[in-house]
Amino acid sequence: MFARRIATYAPKRSFLKQSQQWHIRQRQISSAATPANVSPASHISVLGGITTELDRLAPRIDIRADQIKILAGPREFYDTLKNKIKGAKRRIYLSTLYIGKSEHELVACIRQALLDNGNLKVSILTDALRGTRENPEPSCASLLAPLAADFPDRVEIRMYHTPNLTGLRKKYIPKRINEGWGLQHMKLYGIDDEIILSGANLSNDYFTNRQDRYHVFASKRVADYFARIHHTMCSASFLLQPTDPFTSYDLTWPANNAAPSPLSNPKGYITATSQLFAPLIAPMTSKSASPIQNTTLYPLLTIPHTLNNELPALQSLLSTALPPGSTYLFTAGYFNPHRAITTSLLKCSARSLPSPTSTNPTTTISGTVLTASPWANGFYGSKGVSGLLPPAYTLLSRRFLQAANKIAPGAIELREWRLGTVGRPEGWTYHAKGLWLTLPSLQTLSPLSPSSAAANPPSNPAQSPSPGPSITTIGSSNYTTRSYSLDTEVGAIIVTKDKDLQERLRREEEGLLRYSRRVTEEDLRGGERRVGVGVRVAMWIVRVVGGSL
């Protein structure tokens, strides 16, 4: 028998060492004939090596590329979500940080679906801290309470509470900042046999002027898998029970929950959730994919203190020996990546590879890192401690760029996204996150970054670039230290040989890069970008008391 061991959280050990703890039976890679619309053989051989490694780290679900639809913006996301809810026949499950307290239209849409179909059941999971922050004023919890009251046998509202905030911490840390100790951060929007994976929450700005990413999967296997993740977390969360008056509620811990309360027994809660989720992210062997199943999805999951297969998987992707001319785009709305990720990004671009056709003996892997400008950061202009976050991210961006220019000079480009200014008319915020890896075609060896490829098309048609990324990640994670130690996160890696999906992923990249500009160390050092002492002190205090940005 082969042992299966899940990567565990160990504060005194690096995640680089943790990723070596995975020992999984390798599954057979399909040797089926290659359809005409897939990438060249050398391209596929690289993907085969990547999937072999990912097969060690996560379950594998093979699907068709045409079962994935990529949405472009918040309005399309909202319209798609409402339309699918309206047509729901069997189930709706929504995992999110919160539903905006004024999202009466969305709740009315769910209510109407329940009225139209007596077989429909609804399960909603949010975070307890964020969902009740405004109490006794209107909140996410008070918005949802009437829905649970009107359909007691068909609607379940659950609220996750972090095991990190208990006792004196919970008593004295203000509500405005207590979220820094851990949240339910998963975003799963499942309706019948479809699911939307995203980084977006369910509130007005995410439906109108906050840019994120949204992939719709029309696959029962995918929807069923993430439904198991959702319902398992519900079984380890508080139950919202409506009381009088109409919008009042209690948060109770049912006796049949699958774990002890995180408030009364945090250590027991951590142990129980580890046991609950371990089987769900254990790598699985399966039959070889059919030729039409040219795309593979690898689910990613982070449960605080216990399980994390996302970080080892990202490290595996970035440590792969990619061919010369490969590029990556990495984006995060809040630029505070875990040290293991920044190290992997730097090493990926710093790694010198032989170039078979160039007189230059080596070719680097070029990368683009995209993050929110301070004027597109959701915390821009906020009062109190949260208002210090945009300059804190500026400081962290500058440090990363300094390291990039030292380790891999010229190989990594830092860009900032901005569309107007937060809080002003037509101003947008940026909340997208993800990684895209693009492999060159057989003829292409020029290491263009995703952003420069459009501006510098090859003069020789025989050297046309690959249709687009073969690999991307999608999900809730911001890739930060808190994402891997404090918050619950869920997502997926998509690996595809399908040229059409690669092209659609390329258009997704271009859409995000459209409102960005390159920034240099000098841009981040002076003038209004100068970071004061107060910001540095605040960052230090948050770390000392156990929180994270």
Coordinates of C-alpha atoms in Angstrom, one line a residue:
M1 CA 0.0 0.0 0.0
F2 CA 1.1 3.5 -0.6
A3 CA 0.9 6.0 2.2
R4 CA -1.1 9.2 1.7
R5 CA -0.1 12.1 3.8
I6 CA -1.7 15.5 3.7
A7 CA 0.5 18.6 4.1
T8 CA 0.0 20.0 7.6
Y9 CA 0.5 23.3 9.2
A10 CA 3.7 23.5 11.2
P11 CA 4.6 27.0 12.3
K12 CA 8.3 26.3 12.9
R13 CA 8.9 24.6 9.6
S14 CA 9.0 26.2 6.2
F15 CA 6.3 25.4 3.6
L16 CA 9.1 24.4 1.3
K17 CA 9.8 21.5 3.7
Q18 CA 6.1 20.9 4.1
S19 CA 5.6 20.3 0.4
Q20 CA 8.0 17.4 0.6
Q21 CA 5.7 15.6 3.0
W22 CA 3.4 14.6 0.2
H23 CA 3.8 11.0 -0.8
I24 CA 1.1 9.9 -3.2
R25 CA 0.6 7.1 -5.7
Q26 CA 1.2 8.4 -9.2
R27 CA -1.7 8.0 -11.6
Q28 CA -1.1 6.9 -15.2
I29 CA -0.9 9.7 -17.7
S30 CA -3.2 9.1 -20.7
S31 CA -1.6 7.9 -23.9
A32 CA -4.7 8.5 -25.9
A33 CA -4.5 10.0 -29.3
T34 CA -4.2 13.8 -29.4
P35 CA -7.2 15.7 -31.0
A36 CA -6.4 18.3 -33.7
N37 CA -7.3 21.3 -31.5
V38 CA -4.6 20.7 -28.9
S39 CA -1.1 22.0 -28.5
P40 CA 2.0 20.5 -30.1
A41 CA 3.6 17.4 -28.7
S42 CA 6.5 19.1 -27.0
H43 CA 4.0 21.4 -25.3
I44 CA 2.0 18.4 -24.1
S45 CA 5.1 16.7 -22.8
V46 CA 5.8 19.7 -20.5
L47 CA 2.2 19.6 -19.3
G48 CA 2.5 15.9 -18.7
G49 CA 5.4 16.5 -16.3
I50 CA 3.4 19.2 -14.6
T51 CA 0.3 17.1 -14.1
T52 CA 2.4 14.2 -12.8
E53 CA 3.5 16.5 -10.0
L54 CA 0.1 17.9 -9.4
D55 CA -1.3 14.4 -9.3
R56 CA 0.7 13.9 -6.1
L57 CA -0.8 17.0 -4.4
A58 CA -4.5 17.1 -5.2
P59 CA -7.5 15.3 -6.6
R60 CA -7.8 15.3 -10.3
I61 CA -11.0 16.0 -12.3
D62 CA -10.8 15.7 -16.1
I63 CA -13.3 17.7 -18.1
R64 CA -13.8 19.2 -21.5
A65 CA -12.5 22.7 -22.2
D66 CA -15.9 23.8 -23.4
Q67 CA -17.3 23.1 -19.9
I68 CA -15.5 26.3 -18.7
K69 CA -16.8 29.7 -19.3
I70 CA -14.7 32.8 -18.4
L71 CA -16.7 35.9 -17.3
A72 CA -15.1 39.3 -17.9
G73 CA -16.4 41.6 -15.3
P74 CA -18.7 42.2 -12.3
R75 CA -21.9 43.0 -14.1
E76 CA -21.6 39.8 -16.2
F77 CA -20.9 37.9 -12.9
Y78 CA -23.9 39.3 -11.2
D79 CA -26.3 38.7 -14.1
T80 CA -25.0 35.1 -14.6
L81 CA -25.4 34.4 -10.9
K82 CA -29.0 35.7 -10.8
N83 CA -30.0 33.9 -13.9
K84 CA -28.7 30.6 -12.7
I85 CA -30.4 31.1 -9.3
K86 CA -33.6 31.8 -11.0
G87 CA -33.4 28.5 -12.9
A88 CA -32.3 26.4 -10.0
K89 CA -34.2 23.1 -9.6
R90 CA -32.4 21.1 -6.9
R91 CA -29.7 23.0 -5.0
I92 CA -28.1 26.3 -4.4
Y93 CA -25.0 26.4 -2.2
L94 CA -23.1 29.7 -1.7
S95 CA -19.8 30.0 0.3
T96 CA -18.7 33.6 0.6
L97 CA -17.1 36.0 3.1
Y98 CA -20.3 37.9 3.3
I99 CA -23.4 39.0 1.5
G100 CA -23.8 42.8 1.5
K101 CA -26.4 44.0 4.0
S102 CA -28.3 45.8 1.3
E103 CA -28.3 43.0 -1.3
H104 CA -32.1 42.7 -1.1
E105 CA -32.4 42.0 -4.9
L106 CA -30.1 38.9 -4.6
V107 CA -32.0 37.6 -1.6
A108 CA -35.3 38.2 -3.4
C109 CA -34.0 36.2 -6.3
I110 CA -33.2 33.3 -4.0
R111 CA -36.6 33.6 -2.4
Q112 CA -38.4 33.5 -5.7
A113 CA -36.5 30.4 -6.7
L114 CA -37.6 28.7 -3.6
L115 CA -41.2 29.7 -4.2
D116 CA -41.0 28.5 -7.8
N117 CA -39.6 25.1 -7.0
G118 CA -40.6 23.2 -3.9
N119 CA -37.8 20.7 -4.2
L120 CA -35.1 23.4 -4.1
K121 CA -32.8 23.6 -1.1
V122 CA -30.4 26.4 -0.2
S123 CA -27.3 26.4 1.9
I124 CA -25.4 29.6 2.6
L125 CA -22.0 29.9 4.4
T126 CA -20.5 33.2 5.4
D127 CA -18.1 34.4 8.0
A128 CA -19.4 35.1 11.5
L129 CA -17.2 38.1 12.3
R130 CA -17.8 39.9 9.0
G131 CA -21.5 38.7 8.8
T132 CA -22.4 40.2 12.2
R133 CA -19.9 43.2 12.4
E134 CA -22.7 45.8 12.2
N135 CA -24.9 44.2 14.8
P136 CA -27.3 45.5 16.1
E137 CA -27.6 47.5 12.9
P138 CA -28.5 45.8 9.6
S139 CA -26.0 43.1 8.7
C140 CA -25.4 40.1 6.5
A141 CA -26.9 38.0 9.3
S142 CA -30.1 40.1 9.7
L143 CA -30.5 40.2 5.9
L144 CA -30.5 36.3 5.7
A145 CA -32.5 35.6 8.9
P146 CA -36.0 36.1 7.3
L147 CA -35.1 33.7 4.5
A148 CA -34.3 31.0 7.1
A149 CA -37.4 31.9 9.0
D150 CA -39.7 31.5 6.0
F151 CA -38.2 28.3 4.7
P152 CA -37.0 26.5 7.9
D153 CA -36.8 23.1 6.2
R154 CA -35.2 24.2 3.0
V155 CA -32.8 27.0 3.9
E156 CA -29.7 26.7 6.1
I157 CA -27.5 29.7 7.0
R158 CA -24.2 28.8 8.5
M159 CA -21.4 31.1 9.8
Y160 CA -17.8 30.1 10.3
H161 CA -15.9 31.4 13.3
T162 CA -12.1 31.3 13.4
P163 CA -10.5 29.3 16.2
N164 CA -7.8 32.0 16.5
L165 CA -10.0 34.7 18.1
T166 CA -11.1 33.5 21.5
G167 CA -11.0 34.7 25.1
L168 CA -9.4 38.0 25.8
R169 CA -8.5 38.6 22.1
K170 CA -12.2 38.3 21.1
K171 CA -13.3 40.4 24.0
Y172 CA -11.0 43.4 23.5
I173 CA -9.9 43.5 19.8
P174 CA -12.3 46.0 18.0
K175 CA -14.7 44.6 15.4
R176 CA -13.3 46.7 12.7
I177 CA -9.9 44.9 12.8
N178 CA -10.7 41.5 14.4
E179 CA -11.0 40.0 11.0
G180 CA -7.2 40.0 10.9
W181 CA -7.2 36.9 13.0
G182 CA -9.0 34.7 10.5
L183 CA -12.1 34.5 8.2
Q184 CA -14.2 32.2 6.1
H185 CA -12.8 33.3 2.8
M186 CA -13.9 30.6 0.4
K187 CA -16.0 31.6 -2.6
L188 CA -18.1 28.8 -4.1
Y189 CA -21.3 29.6 -6.0
G190 CA -23.0 26.3 -6.9
I191 CA -26.3 26.0 -8.6
D192 CA -27.5 22.5 -9.5
D193 CA -24.7 21.0 -11.6
E194 CA -22.8 24.1 -12.3
I195 CA -20.4 26.2 -10.1
I196 CA -18.7 29.6 -10.3
L197 CA -15.2 29.7 -8.8
S198 CA -14.2 33.3 -8.0
G199 CA -12.5 35.6 -5.7
A200 CA -15.5 37.9 -5.5
N201 CA -17.9 38.3 -2.5
L202 CA -21.6 39.0 -2.9
S203 CA -22.1 42.7 -2.5
N204 CA -22.8 45.7 -4.7
D205 CA -19.2 46.7 -5.4
Y206 CA -18.4 43.2 -6.6
F207 CA -21.4 43.4 -8.9
T208 CA -20.6 46.9 -10.3
N209 CA -17.1 48.4 -10.0
R210 CA -14.7 45.9 -8.4
Q211 CA -12.7 43.8 -10.9
D212 CA -12.2 40.2 -10.0
R213 CA -12.1 36.8 -11.9
Y214 CA -15.0 34.4 -12.5
H215 CA -14.9 30.9 -14.0
V216 CA -18.1 29.0 -14.6
F217 CA -17.9 25.2 -14.7
A218 CA -20.7 23.2 -16.2
S219 CA -19.7 19.9 -14.8
K220 CA -21.6 17.8 -12.3
R221 CA -18.4 16.2 -11.0
V222 CA -16.9 19.6 -10.3
A223 CA -20.1 20.9 -8.7
D224 CA -20.5 17.8 -6.6
Y225 CA -16.9 18.0 -5.4
F226 CA -17.1 21.6 -4.2
A227 CA -20.5 20.9 -2.7
R228 CA -18.7 18.4 -0.4
I229 CA -16.2 21.1 0.6
H230 CA -19.1 23.6 1.3
H231 CA -21.2 21.2 3.4
T232 CA -18.3 19.9 5.3
M233 CA -17.4 23.5 6.4
C234 CA -21.1 24.1 7.2
S235 CA -20.9 21.1 9.6
A236 CA -18.2 22.9 11.5
S237 CA -19.8 26.3 11.6
F238 CA -22.4 28.1 13.7
L239 CA -26.1 27.8 12.7
L240 CA -28.1 31.0 12.3
Q241 CA -31.5 30.6 13.9
P242 CA -34.1 33.3 13.4
T243 CA -35.9 34.8 16.4
D244 CA -38.5 37.5 17.0
P245 CA -38.5 40.2 15.7
F246 CA -38.3 39.3 12.0
T247 CA -34.6 40.1 11.4
S248 CA -33.3 39.0 14.8
Y249 CA -31.3 35.8 15.1
D250 CA -29.1 33.7 17.4
L251 CA -25.9 31.9 16.4
T252 CA -26.0 28.4 17.9
W253 CA -23.7 25.4 17.9
P254 CA -25.8 22.3 17.0
A255 CA -25.1 19.2 19.0
N256 CA -24.7 17.2 15.8
N257 CA -22.0 19.4 14.4
A258 CA -18.9 17.5 13.2
A259 CA -16.5 19.5 15.5
P260 CA -16.5 21.1 18.9
S261 CA -17.1 24.9 19.0
P262 CA -14.0 26.9 18.1
L263 CA -14.8 29.3 20.9
S264 CA -14.9 26.8 23.7
N265 CA -12.4 24.2 22.4
P266 CA -10.2 25.7 19.7
K267 CA -7.6 23.0 19.7
G268 CA -10.3 20.3 19.5
Y269 CA -11.9 22.2 16.6
I270 CA -8.6 22.3 14.7
T271 CA -8.1 18.6 15.2
A272 CA -11.6 17.8 14.1
T273 CA -11.5 19.9 10.9
S274 CA -8.2 18.4 9.9
Q275 CA -9.8 14.9 10.1
L276 CA -12.9 16.2 8.2
F277 CA -11.1 17.7 5.3
A278 CA -8.1 15.5 4.8
P279 CA -10.1 12.9 2.7
L280 CA -11.4 15.7 0.5
I281 CA -8.0 16.8 -0.8
A282 CA -6.3 13.4 -0.9
P283 CA -5.0 12.8 -4.4
M284 CA -7.1 10.3 -6.3
T285 CA -6.3 7.8 -9.0
S286 CA -8.8 7.5 -11.8
K287 CA -9.2 6.1 -15.3
S288 CA -7.3 7.8 -18.1
A289 CA -9.0 10.8 -19.5
S290 CA -10.8 10.4 -22.9
P291 CA -9.4 12.4 -25.9
I292 CA -12.3 14.9 -25.6
Q293 CA -11.4 15.5 -21.9
N294 CA -8.4 17.8 -22.7
T295 CA -8.5 19.9 -19.6
T296 CA -7.8 18.9 -16.0
L297 CA -8.9 20.6 -12.8
Y298 CA -7.0 20.2 -9.5
P299 CA -8.9 21.5 -6.4
L300 CA -7.0 23.5 -3.9
L301 CA -7.9 23.9 -0.3
T302 CA -6.6 25.7 2.8
I303 CA -8.0 25.1 6.3
P304 CA -6.2 27.1 9.0
H305 CA -3.6 25.2 11.1
T306 CA -4.4 21.9 9.4
L307 CA -4.4 21.5 5.6
N308 CA -2.9 23.4 2.7
N309 CA -2.3 21.9 -0.7
E310 CA -2.3 25.2 -2.6
L311 CA 1.1 26.5 -1.5
P312 CA 3.0 23.3 -2.4
A313 CA 1.1 23.2 -5.7
L314 CA 2.1 26.7 -6.6
Q315 CA 5.7 26.1 -5.7
S316 CA 5.6 23.0 -7.9
L317 CA 4.3 25.0 -10.9
L318 CA 6.9 27.7 -10.5
S319 CA 9.8 25.3 -10.0
T320 CA 9.0 23.3 -13.1
A321 CA 11.8 23.4 -15.8
L322 CA 9.8 25.5 -18.3
P323 CA 11.1 25.8 -21.8
P324 CA 12.8 29.0 -23.0
G325 CA 10.3 31.6 -24.0
S326 CA 7.8 30.7 -21.3
T327 CA 6.1 33.5 -19.4
Y328 CA 4.0 34.0 -16.3
L329 CA 1.5 36.5 -15.0
F330 CA 0.9 36.7 -11.3
T331 CA -1.7 39.0 -9.8
A332 CA -3.0 39.8 -6.4
G333 CA -5.2 42.7 -5.4
Y334 CA -3.4 43.0 -2.0
F335 CA 0.3 42.6 -2.7
N336 CA 1.6 40.7 0.3
P337 CA 2.4 37.3 -1.0
H338 CA 3.6 34.5 1.2
R339 CA 7.4 34.5 1.3
A340 CA 7.5 31.1 -0.4
I341 CA 5.6 32.5 -3.4
T342 CA 7.7 35.6 -3.8
T343 CA 10.8 33.4 -3.6
S344 CA 9.4 31.0 -6.2
L345 CA 8.5 33.9 -8.6
L346 CA 12.0 35.3 -8.3
K347 CA 13.7 31.9 -8.7
C348 CA 11.5 31.1 -11.7
S349 CA 12.7 34.2 -13.5
A350 CA 16.2 34.0 -12.3
R351 CA 16.7 30.4 -13.5
S352 CA 18.9 30.4 -16.6
L353 CA 18.0 28.0 -19.3
P354 CA 19.9 27.1 -22.5
S355 CA 18.6 28.6 -25.6
P356 CA 19.1 26.3 -28.6
T357 CA 18.7 28.9 -31.4
S358 CA 20.0 32.2 -29.8
T359 CA 23.6 33.4 -29.8
N360 CA 22.8 34.4 -26.2
P361 CA 23.8 31.3 -24.1
T362 CA 20.8 31.6 -21.7
T363 CA 17.2 32.6 -21.8
T364 CA 15.3 33.6 -18.7
I365 CA 11.6 33.0 -17.9
S366 CA 10.0 36.4 -18.0
G367 CA 7.2 37.4 -15.7
T368 CA 4.7 40.1 -15.0
V369 CA 3.4 40.9 -11.6
L370 CA 0.1 42.8 -11.5
T371 CA -1.3 44.4 -8.3
A372 CA -3.7 47.2 -7.4
S373 CA -2.6 50.8 -7.4
P374 CA -3.2 52.5 -4.1
W375 CA -6.0 54.4 -5.8
A376 CA -7.6 51.0 -6.8
N377 CA -7.2 49.4 -3.4
G378 CA -10.4 48.8 -1.5
F379 CA -8.9 50.3 1.7
Y380 CA -7.9 53.6 0.0
G381 CA -9.3 56.5 2.0
S382 CA -10.4 54.2 4.9
K383 CA -10.4 55.6 8.4
G384 CA -8.2 54.2 11.2
V385 CA -5.8 51.3 10.8
S386 CA -7.2 50.0 7.6
G387 CA -6.3 53.3 5.9
L388 CA -2.7 52.4 6.4
L389 CA -3.0 49.3 4.2
P390 CA -2.5 50.8 0.7
P391 CA 0.9 52.4 1.7
A392 CA 1.8 49.1 3.4
Y393 CA 1.3 47.3 0.2
T394 CA 3.3 50.0 -1.6
L395 CA 6.2 49.2 0.7
L396 CA 5.9 45.5 0.1
S397 CA 5.8 46.0 -3.7
R398 CA 8.9 48.1 -3.6
R399 CA 10.8 45.5 -1.6
F400 CA 9.7 42.8 -4.1
L401 CA 10.8 44.9 -7.0
Q402 CA 14.2 45.6 -5.4
A403 CA 14.7 41.9 -5.0
A404 CA 13.6 41.2 -8.6
N405 CA 16.0 43.8 -10.0
K406 CA 18.9 42.2 -8.0
I407 CA 18.2 38.6 -8.6
A408 CA 16.6 38.6 -12.1
P409 CA 17.3 42.1 -13.6
G410 CA 15.0 42.9 -16.4
A411 CA 13.1 39.6 -16.2
I412 CA 10.2 40.7 -14.0
E413 CA 7.9 43.6 -14.7
L414 CA 5.7 45.1 -11.9
R415 CA 2.5 46.7 -13.0
E416 CA -0.3 48.5 -11.1
W417 CA -3.9 48.4 -12.1
R418 CA -6.0 51.6 -11.9
L419 CA -9.3 52.7 -13.3
G420 CA -10.3 56.0 -11.8
T421 CA -10.0 56.5 -8.1
V422 CA -11.8 54.7 -5.3
G423 CA -14.7 56.6 -3.8
R424 CA -15.0 58.9 -6.8
P425 CA -17.5 58.7 -9.7
E426 CA -16.5 55.9 -12.2
G427 CA -13.7 54.8 -9.8
W428 CA -13.0 51.0 -9.6
T429 CA -11.2 48.8 -7.2
Y430 CA -9.0 45.8 -8.1
H431 CA -9.5 42.4 -6.4
A432 CA -8.3 39.8 -9.0
K433 CA -5.8 37.1 -8.1
G434 CA -4.3 34.3 -10.0
L435 CA -1.3 32.8 -11.9
W436 CA -1.1 32.1 -15.6
L437 CA 1.7 30.1 -17.2
T438 CA 2.2 30.3 -21.0
L439 CA 4.4 27.9 -22.8
P440 CA 5.9 28.8 -26.2
S441 CA 4.9 27.2 -29.4
L442 CA 7.4 24.9 -31.2
Q443 CA 8.8 27.9 -33.2
T444 CA 8.8 30.6 -30.5
L445 CA 11.7 31.2 -28.2
S446 CA 11.4 34.9 -27.5
P447 CA 10.7 35.5 -23.8
L448 CA 8.0 38.1 -24.1
S449 CA 6.0 38.9 -21.0
P450 CA 2.1 38.7 -21.3
S451 CA 2.0 42.5 -21.3
S452 CA 4.7 43.1 -23.8
A453 CA 3.6 40.3 -26.2
A454 CA 0.6 42.4 -27.4
A455 CA 2.8 45.5 -27.9
N456 CA 5.6 43.6 -29.6
P457 CA 4.1 41.1 -32.1
P458 CA 6.7 38.9 -33.8
S459 CA 7.6 40.1 -37.3
N460 CA 8.0 36.5 -38.5
P461 CA 4.6 34.7 -38.7
A462 CA 6.5 31.4 -38.2
Q463 CA 7.4 32.6 -34.7
S464 CA 3.8 33.3 -33.6
P465 CA 3.4 32.8 -29.8
S466 CA 1.4 30.1 -28.1
P467 CA -2.4 30.7 -28.3
G468 CA -2.3 31.6 -24.5
P469 CA -1.8 30.1 -21.1
S470 CA -1.9 26.4 -20.6
I471 CA -2.2 26.7 -16.9
T472 CA -4.0 29.0 -14.5
T473 CA -5.2 29.2 -11.0
I474 CA -8.6 30.5 -9.9
G475 CA -10.1 30.9 -6.5
S476 CA -10.4 32.9 -3.3
S477 CA -6.8 33.0 -2.1
N478 CA -4.8 36.2 -2.0
Y479 CA -1.7 34.1 -1.7
T480 CA -0.7 35.9 1.5
T481 CA 0.6 34.6 4.9
R482 CA -2.8 35.0 6.3
S483 CA -4.3 33.1 3.4
Y484 CA -2.2 30.1 4.5
S485 CA -2.4 30.4 8.2
L486 CA -5.6 32.2 9.2
D487 CA -8.3 32.0 6.5
T488 CA -10.2 29.3 4.8
E489 CA -9.5 29.3 1.1
V490 CA -10.6 27.2 -1.9
G491 CA -9.7 27.3 -5.6
A492 CA -8.3 25.2 -8.4
I493 CA -5.5 24.8 -10.9
I494 CA -6.6 24.4 -14.5
V495 CA -4.3 22.6 -17.0
T496 CA -5.4 22.6 -20.6
K497 CA -4.2 21.3 -24.0
D498 CA -7.1 23.0 -25.7
K499 CA -6.2 25.9 -28.0
D500 CA -9.6 27.6 -27.7
L501 CA -9.4 27.7 -23.9
Q502 CA -5.8 28.9 -24.1
E503 CA -7.0 31.7 -26.3
R504 CA -9.8 32.6 -23.8
L505 CA -7.3 32.6 -21.0
R506 CA -5.1 34.9 -23.0
R507 CA -8.0 37.3 -23.5
E508 CA -8.6 37.2 -19.7
E509 CA -5.0 38.2 -19.1
E510 CA -5.2 41.1 -21.6
G511 CA -8.5 42.3 -20.0
L512 CA -6.8 42.6 -16.6
L513 CA -3.6 44.2 -18.1
R514 CA -5.6 46.8 -20.0
Y515 CA -5.8 49.3 -17.2
S516 CA -2.3 48.8 -15.8
R517 CA 1.0 50.6 -16.1
R518 CA 4.5 49.6 -15.4
V519 CA 6.1 51.0 -12.2
T520 CA 9.7 51.2 -11.1
E521 CA 11.5 51.4 -7.8
E522 CA 11.7 55.2 -8.2
D523 CA 7.9 55.4 -8.8
L524 CA 7.4 53.7 -5.4
R525 CA 9.9 55.6 -3.4
G526 CA 9.1 59.3 -3.5
G527 CA 6.3 61.9 -3.6
E528 CA 2.9 60.7 -2.5
R529 CA 4.1 57.1 -2.6
R530 CA 6.5 57.7 0.2
V531 CA 5.8 55.3 3.2
G532 CA 5.9 56.9 6.6
V533 CA 7.1 55.5 9.9
G534 CA 3.5 55.1 11.2
V535 CA 2.8 52.5 8.5
R536 CA 5.9 50.5 9.4
V537 CA 5.0 50.6 13.1
A538 CA 1.5 49.5 12.4
M539 CA 2.7 46.6 10.3
W540 CA 5.0 45.5 13.2
I541 CA 2.2 45.8 15.8
V542 CA -0.2 43.6 13.7
R543 CA 2.5 40.9 13.5
V544 CA 3.3 41.1 17.2
V545 CA -0.3 40.5 18.3
G546 CA -0.8 37.6 16.0
G547 CA -2.7 39.1 13.1
S548 CA -1.8 39.4 9.4
L549 CA -2.4 41.8 6.5

